[in-house]
Amino acid sequence: EIVVDKADQIYTHCYCEENIYKLVEKLSCYKDQNLDIYVVFISNGAKMIPIWGHKMDNSVCIWDYHVISVVQNKSDKKTVVFDFDVNDLKFPCDFNAYVTLCFKPEVSLKKEFQRKYRVIKAEDYMKTFSSDRSHMINKKTGLWNAEPPTYDPILHGTSTNNVFDFCCMDPNVDNGLPGSILSESEFFKRYK
């Protein structure tokens, strides 16, 4: 079992990709405990994905992308989700409880809102993710859309920012990044 106190984690509002990076960095100490640890980018071609439970009243938020971590026990297949932005669930929470609250499978989504999932092994994510945070600078004003984390940017290899490459859910685009792109039904089936 993974014991993590949400209050003890590094968190910066609107930097889910870095929050999850810092989390899986800490979770790497559990890798020998029969667990598969994944990072999951959620997005779509329109960059409009609905997620419930991120506001105090649990109404829907439309994000361009979101990043969570999914951890599965190899023996019993029990799966939990880490999402810093959910209000009404434990941290981590049961996969099925997360899906019910945040994705509302009973809601039929128009095509432009249908979510896709890039599932990446945590160790691969930690070797390849880079963000100089330039995607968070307002192009018109030159100011931050949200204040960046206080630690140095996370940079690997020659890329200075591959956030939107990870968000790309087109299976025909080979951007050289790890991960499998899944439909919502494939994602749910894999972890339920």
mmCIF file of C-alpha atoms in Angstrom:
data_model
loop_
_atom_site.group_PDB
_atom_site.id
_atom_site.type_symbol
_atom_site.label_atom_id
_atom_site.label_comp_id
_atom_site.label_asym_id
_atom_site.label_seq_id
_atom_site.Cartn_x
_atom_site.Cartn_y
_atom_site.Cartn_z
ATOM 1 C CA GLU A 1 0.000 0.000 0.000
ATOM 2 C CA ILE A 2 1.201 3.489 -0.820
ATOM 3 C CA VAL A 3 1.015 5.994 1.993
ATOM 4 C CA VAL A 4 1.275 9.574 0.787
ATOM 5 C CA ASP A 5 0.189 12.719 2.591
ATOM 6 C CA LYS A 6 -1.118 15.182 0.005
ATOM 7 C CA ALA A 7 -0.107 18.120 2.207
ATOM 8 C CA ASP A 8 3.537 16.988 2.098
ATOM 9 C CA GLN A 9 3.741 16.973 -1.708
ATOM 10 C CA ILE A 10 5.117 19.662 -3.994
ATOM 11 C CA TYR A 11 2.154 21.384 -5.639
ATOM 12 C CA THR A 12 1.799 24.424 -7.877
ATOM 13 C CA HIS A 13 -1.649 25.430 -9.153
ATOM 14 C CA CYS A 14 -2.030 24.912 -12.949
ATOM 15 C CA TYR A 15 1.185 22.867 -13.305
ATOM 16 C CA CYS A 16 -0.297 19.355 -13.131
ATOM 17 C CA GLU A 17 2.424 17.887 -15.375
ATOM 18 C CA GLU A 18 5.129 19.057 -12.948
ATOM 19 C CA ASN A 19 3.128 18.189 -9.825
ATOM 20 C CA ILE A 20 2.802 14.616 -11.081
ATOM 21 C CA TYR A 21 6.474 14.523 -12.106
ATOM 22 C CA LYS A 22 7.494 15.460 -8.558
ATOM 23 C CA LEU A 23 5.025 12.919 -7.130
ATOM 24 C CA VAL A 24 6.227 9.965 -9.234
ATOM 25 C CA GLU A 25 9.789 10.943 -8.398
ATOM 26 C CA LYS A 26 8.861 10.254 -4.750
ATOM 27 C CA LEU A 27 6.791 7.176 -5.618
ATOM 28 C CA SER A 28 9.794 5.587 -7.323
ATOM 29 C CA CYS A 29 10.778 4.236 -3.891
ATOM 30 C CA TYR A 30 7.755 1.867 -4.233
ATOM 31 C CA LYS A 31 8.822 0.404 -7.584
ATOM 32 C CA ASP A 32 10.049 -2.840 -5.998
ATOM 33 C CA GLN A 33 6.744 -3.401 -4.191
ATOM 34 C CA ASN A 34 4.890 -5.169 -7.002
ATOM 35 C CA LEU A 35 3.386 -1.923 -8.306
ATOM 36 C CA ASP A 36 3.123 -0.449 -11.791
ATOM 37 C CA ILE A 37 3.313 3.348 -11.651
ATOM 38 C CA TYR A 38 2.059 5.373 -14.614
ATOM 39 C CA VAL A 39 1.678 8.997 -15.632
ATOM 40 C CA VAL A 40 -1.455 9.716 -17.654
ATOM 41 C CA PHE A 41 -1.944 12.744 -19.905
ATOM 42 C CA ILE A 42 -5.605 13.383 -20.696
ATOM 43 C CA SER A 43 -6.445 15.545 -23.707
ATOM 44 C CA ASN A 44 -7.897 15.431 -27.221
ATOM 45 C CA GLY A 45 -7.436 17.046 -30.628
ATOM 46 C CA ALA A 46 -9.671 19.992 -29.728
ATOM 47 C CA LYS A 47 -7.831 20.570 -26.413
ATOM 48 C CA MET A 48 -11.186 20.590 -24.571
ATOM 49 C CA ILE A 49 -11.662 17.873 -21.977
ATOM 50 C CA PRO A 50 -14.370 17.943 -19.307
ATOM 51 C CA ILE A 51 -13.423 16.880 -15.788
ATOM 52 C CA TRP A 52 -15.741 17.106 -12.812
ATOM 53 C CA GLY A 53 -14.651 17.420 -9.174
ATOM 54 C CA HIS A 54 -11.988 20.083 -9.674
ATOM 55 C CA LYS A 55 -14.177 22.896 -8.362
ATOM 56 C CA MET A 56 -15.568 23.250 -4.871
ATOM 57 C CA ASP A 57 -19.121 22.655 -6.160
ATOM 58 C CA ASN A 58 -17.993 19.674 -8.306
ATOM 59 C CA SER A 59 -19.262 21.304 -11.490
ATOM 60 C CA VAL A 60 -17.407 20.623 -14.718
ATOM 61 C CA CYS A 61 -14.079 22.193 -15.706
ATOM 62 C CA ILE A 62 -12.965 22.228 -19.323
ATOM 63 C CA TRP A 63 -9.196 21.815 -19.491
ATOM 64 C CA ASP A 64 -6.901 21.736 -22.514
ATOM 65 C CA TYR A 65 -5.161 18.827 -20.796
ATOM 66 C CA HIS A 66 -4.731 17.288 -17.388
ATOM 67 C CA VAL A 67 -2.164 14.917 -15.868
ATOM 68 C CA ILE A 68 -2.693 12.269 -13.194
ATOM 69 C CA SER A 69 -0.826 9.244 -11.895
ATOM 70 C CA VAL A 70 -2.304 5.754 -11.882
ATOM 71 C CA VAL A 71 -0.775 3.028 -9.706
ATOM 72 C CA GLN A 72 -1.756 -0.605 -10.111
ATOM 73 C CA ASN A 73 -0.905 -3.529 -7.859
ATOM 74 C CA LYS A 74 0.458 -6.287 -10.105
ATOM 75 C CA SER A 75 -1.013 -9.066 -7.930
ATOM 76 C CA ASP A 76 -4.598 -8.071 -7.257
ATOM 77 C CA LYS A 77 -4.897 -5.373 -9.986
ATOM 78 C CA LYS A 78 -6.186 -2.886 -7.377
ATOM 79 C CA THR A 79 -5.721 0.548 -8.928
ATOM 80 C CA VAL A 80 -5.535 3.989 -7.364
ATOM 81 C CA VAL A 81 -5.362 7.486 -8.836
ATOM 82 C CA PHE A 82 -3.376 10.488 -7.692
ATOM 83 C CA ASP A 83 -4.945 13.795 -8.771
ATOM 84 C CA PHE A 84 -3.957 16.903 -6.829
ATOM 85 C CA ASP A 85 -6.951 18.865 -8.120
ATOM 86 C CA VAL A 86 -9.835 16.660 -6.958
ATOM 87 C CA ASN A 87 -11.678 17.946 -3.906
ATOM 88 C CA ASP A 88 -13.898 15.157 -2.597
ATOM 89 C CA LEU A 89 -11.778 12.005 -2.804
ATOM 90 C CA LYS A 90 -8.896 10.569 -0.795
ATOM 91 C CA PHE A 91 -5.319 10.922 -2.048
ATOM 92 C CA PRO A 92 -4.797 8.476 -3.620
ATOM 93 C CA CYS A 93 -8.319 7.318 -4.390
ATOM 94 C CA ASP A 94 -9.839 4.179 -5.826
ATOM 95 C CA PHE A 95 -9.808 4.158 -9.653
ATOM 96 C CA ASN A 96 -13.529 3.449 -9.989
ATOM 97 C CA ALA A 97 -14.481 6.193 -7.520
ATOM 98 C CA TYR A 98 -12.271 8.607 -9.476
ATOM 99 C CA VAL A 99 -13.837 7.673 -12.817
ATOM 100 C CA THR A 100 -17.356 8.024 -11.385
ATOM 101 C CA LEU A 101 -16.726 11.498 -9.928
ATOM 102 C CA CYS A 102 -14.375 13.018 -12.490
ATOM 103 C CA PHE A 103 -15.295 11.462 -15.853
ATOM 104 C CA LYS A 104 -18.989 10.698 -15.304
ATOM 105 C CA PRO A 105 -19.170 7.796 -17.771
ATOM 106 C CA GLU A 106 -22.960 8.077 -17.857
ATOM 107 C CA VAL A 107 -22.647 11.491 -19.583
ATOM 108 C CA SER A 108 -22.603 11.263 -23.363
ATOM 109 C CA LEU A 109 -19.923 13.635 -24.674
ATOM 110 C CA LYS A 110 -19.919 15.404 -28.027
ATOM 111 C CA LYS A 111 -16.977 14.366 -30.206
ATOM 112 C CA GLU A 112 -14.975 17.544 -29.488
ATOM 113 C CA PHE A 113 -15.092 16.761 -25.735
ATOM 114 C CA GLN A 114 -14.224 13.058 -25.882
ATOM 115 C CA ARG A 115 -11.124 12.353 -23.809
ATOM 116 C CA LYS A 116 -8.081 10.357 -24.880
ATOM 117 C CA TYR A 117 -5.331 9.089 -22.606
ATOM 118 C CA ARG A 118 -1.555 8.795 -23.060
ATOM 119 C CA VAL A 119 -0.391 6.227 -20.502
ATOM 120 C CA ILE A 120 3.352 6.376 -19.768
ATOM 121 C CA LYS A 121 5.462 4.318 -17.389
ATOM 122 C CA ALA A 122 6.593 6.685 -14.647
ATOM 123 C CA GLU A 123 10.282 5.893 -15.145
ATOM 124 C CA ASP A 124 9.988 6.739 -18.873
ATOM 125 C CA TYR A 125 8.236 10.006 -18.058
ATOM 126 C CA MET A 126 10.988 10.991 -15.627
ATOM 127 C CA LYS A 127 13.610 10.390 -18.347
ATOM 128 C CA THR A 128 11.867 12.284 -21.146
ATOM 129 C CA PHE A 129 9.636 15.068 -19.772
ATOM 130 C CA SER A 130 10.872 18.648 -20.264
ATOM 131 C CA SER A 131 9.212 21.958 -19.535
ATOM 132 C CA ASP A 132 10.797 25.368 -19.614
ATOM 133 C CA ARG A 133 7.243 26.549 -18.758
ATOM 134 C CA SER A 134 7.025 28.747 -21.858
ATOM 135 C CA HIS A 135 3.546 27.334 -22.569
ATOM 136 C CA MET A 136 2.352 29.157 -19.440
ATOM 137 C CA ILE A 137 3.379 32.618 -20.641
ATOM 138 C CA ASN A 138 0.590 34.748 -22.091
ATOM 139 C CA LYS A 139 1.558 35.480 -25.706
ATOM 140 C CA LYS A 140 -0.063 38.938 -25.661
ATOM 141 C CA THR A 141 1.163 40.257 -22.310
ATOM 142 C CA GLY A 142 4.334 38.234 -21.754
ATOM 143 C CA LEU A 143 3.124 37.564 -18.197
ATOM 144 C CA TRP A 144 2.579 34.195 -16.524
ATOM 145 C CA ASN A 145 -0.927 32.726 -16.852
ATOM 146 C CA ALA A 146 -0.194 31.149 -13.450
ATOM 147 C CA GLU A 147 2.855 31.696 -11.259
ATOM 148 C CA PRO A 148 5.436 28.968 -11.930
ATOM 149 C CA PRO A 149 6.909 26.589 -9.366
ATOM 150 C CA THR A 150 9.809 27.946 -7.338
ATOM 151 C CA TYR A 151 12.176 25.080 -8.232
ATOM 152 C CA ASP A 152 14.158 25.032 -11.491
ATOM 153 C CA PRO A 153 12.420 23.892 -14.688
ATOM 154 C CA ILE A 154 12.542 20.161 -15.427
ATOM 155 C CA LEU A 155 14.654 19.595 -18.530
ATOM 156 C CA HIS A 156 15.822 16.356 -20.183
ATOM 157 C CA GLY A 157 17.690 15.764 -23.419
ATOM 158 C CA THR A 158 17.512 18.331 -26.183
ATOM 159 C CA SER A 159 13.865 19.326 -25.711
ATOM 160 C CA THR A 160 13.103 22.494 -23.789
ATOM 161 C CA ASN A 161 9.345 21.904 -23.694
ATOM 162 C CA ASN A 162 7.510 18.760 -24.762
ATOM 163 C CA VAL A 163 4.293 19.254 -22.780
ATOM 164 C CA PHE A 164 2.146 19.569 -25.905
ATOM 165 C CA ASP A 165 3.926 16.614 -27.517
ATOM 166 C CA PHE A 166 2.790 14.500 -24.558
ATOM 167 C CA CYS A 167 -0.702 15.988 -25.008
ATOM 168 C CA CYS A 168 -0.809 14.907 -28.666
ATOM 169 C CA MET A 169 -3.365 12.107 -28.901
ATOM 170 C CA ASP A 170 -3.028 11.453 -32.641
ATOM 171 C CA PRO A 171 -1.743 7.873 -33.032
ATOM 172 C CA ASN A 172 -0.404 8.791 -36.495
ATOM 173 C CA VAL A 173 2.024 11.358 -35.058
ATOM 174 C CA ASP A 174 5.343 9.840 -34.023
ATOM 175 C CA ASN A 175 6.862 12.435 -31.706
ATOM 176 C CA GLY A 176 9.311 9.931 -30.259
ATOM 177 C CA LEU A 177 7.778 10.083 -26.793
ATOM 178 C CA PRO A 178 6.838 7.038 -24.732
ATOM 179 C CA GLY A 179 3.346 5.931 -23.908
ATOM 180 C CA SER A 180 0.277 4.280 -25.334
ATOM 181 C CA ILE A 181 -2.657 6.350 -26.562
ATOM 182 C CA LEU A 182 -5.971 4.903 -25.399
ATOM 183 C CA SER A 183 -9.611 5.729 -25.975
ATOM 184 C CA GLU A 184 -11.745 6.248 -22.898
ATOM 185 C CA SER A 185 -13.216 2.748 -23.056
ATOM 186 C CA GLU A 186 -9.720 1.231 -23.437
ATOM 187 C CA PHE A 187 -8.452 3.262 -20.493
ATOM 188 C CA PHE A 188 -11.376 2.288 -18.245
ATOM 189 C CA LYS A 189 -11.082 -1.391 -19.213
ATOM 190 C CA ARG A 190 -7.340 -1.438 -18.524
ATOM 191 C CA TYR A 191 -7.688 -0.351 -14.885
ATOM 192 C CA LYS A 192 -11.196 -1.325 -13.708
#
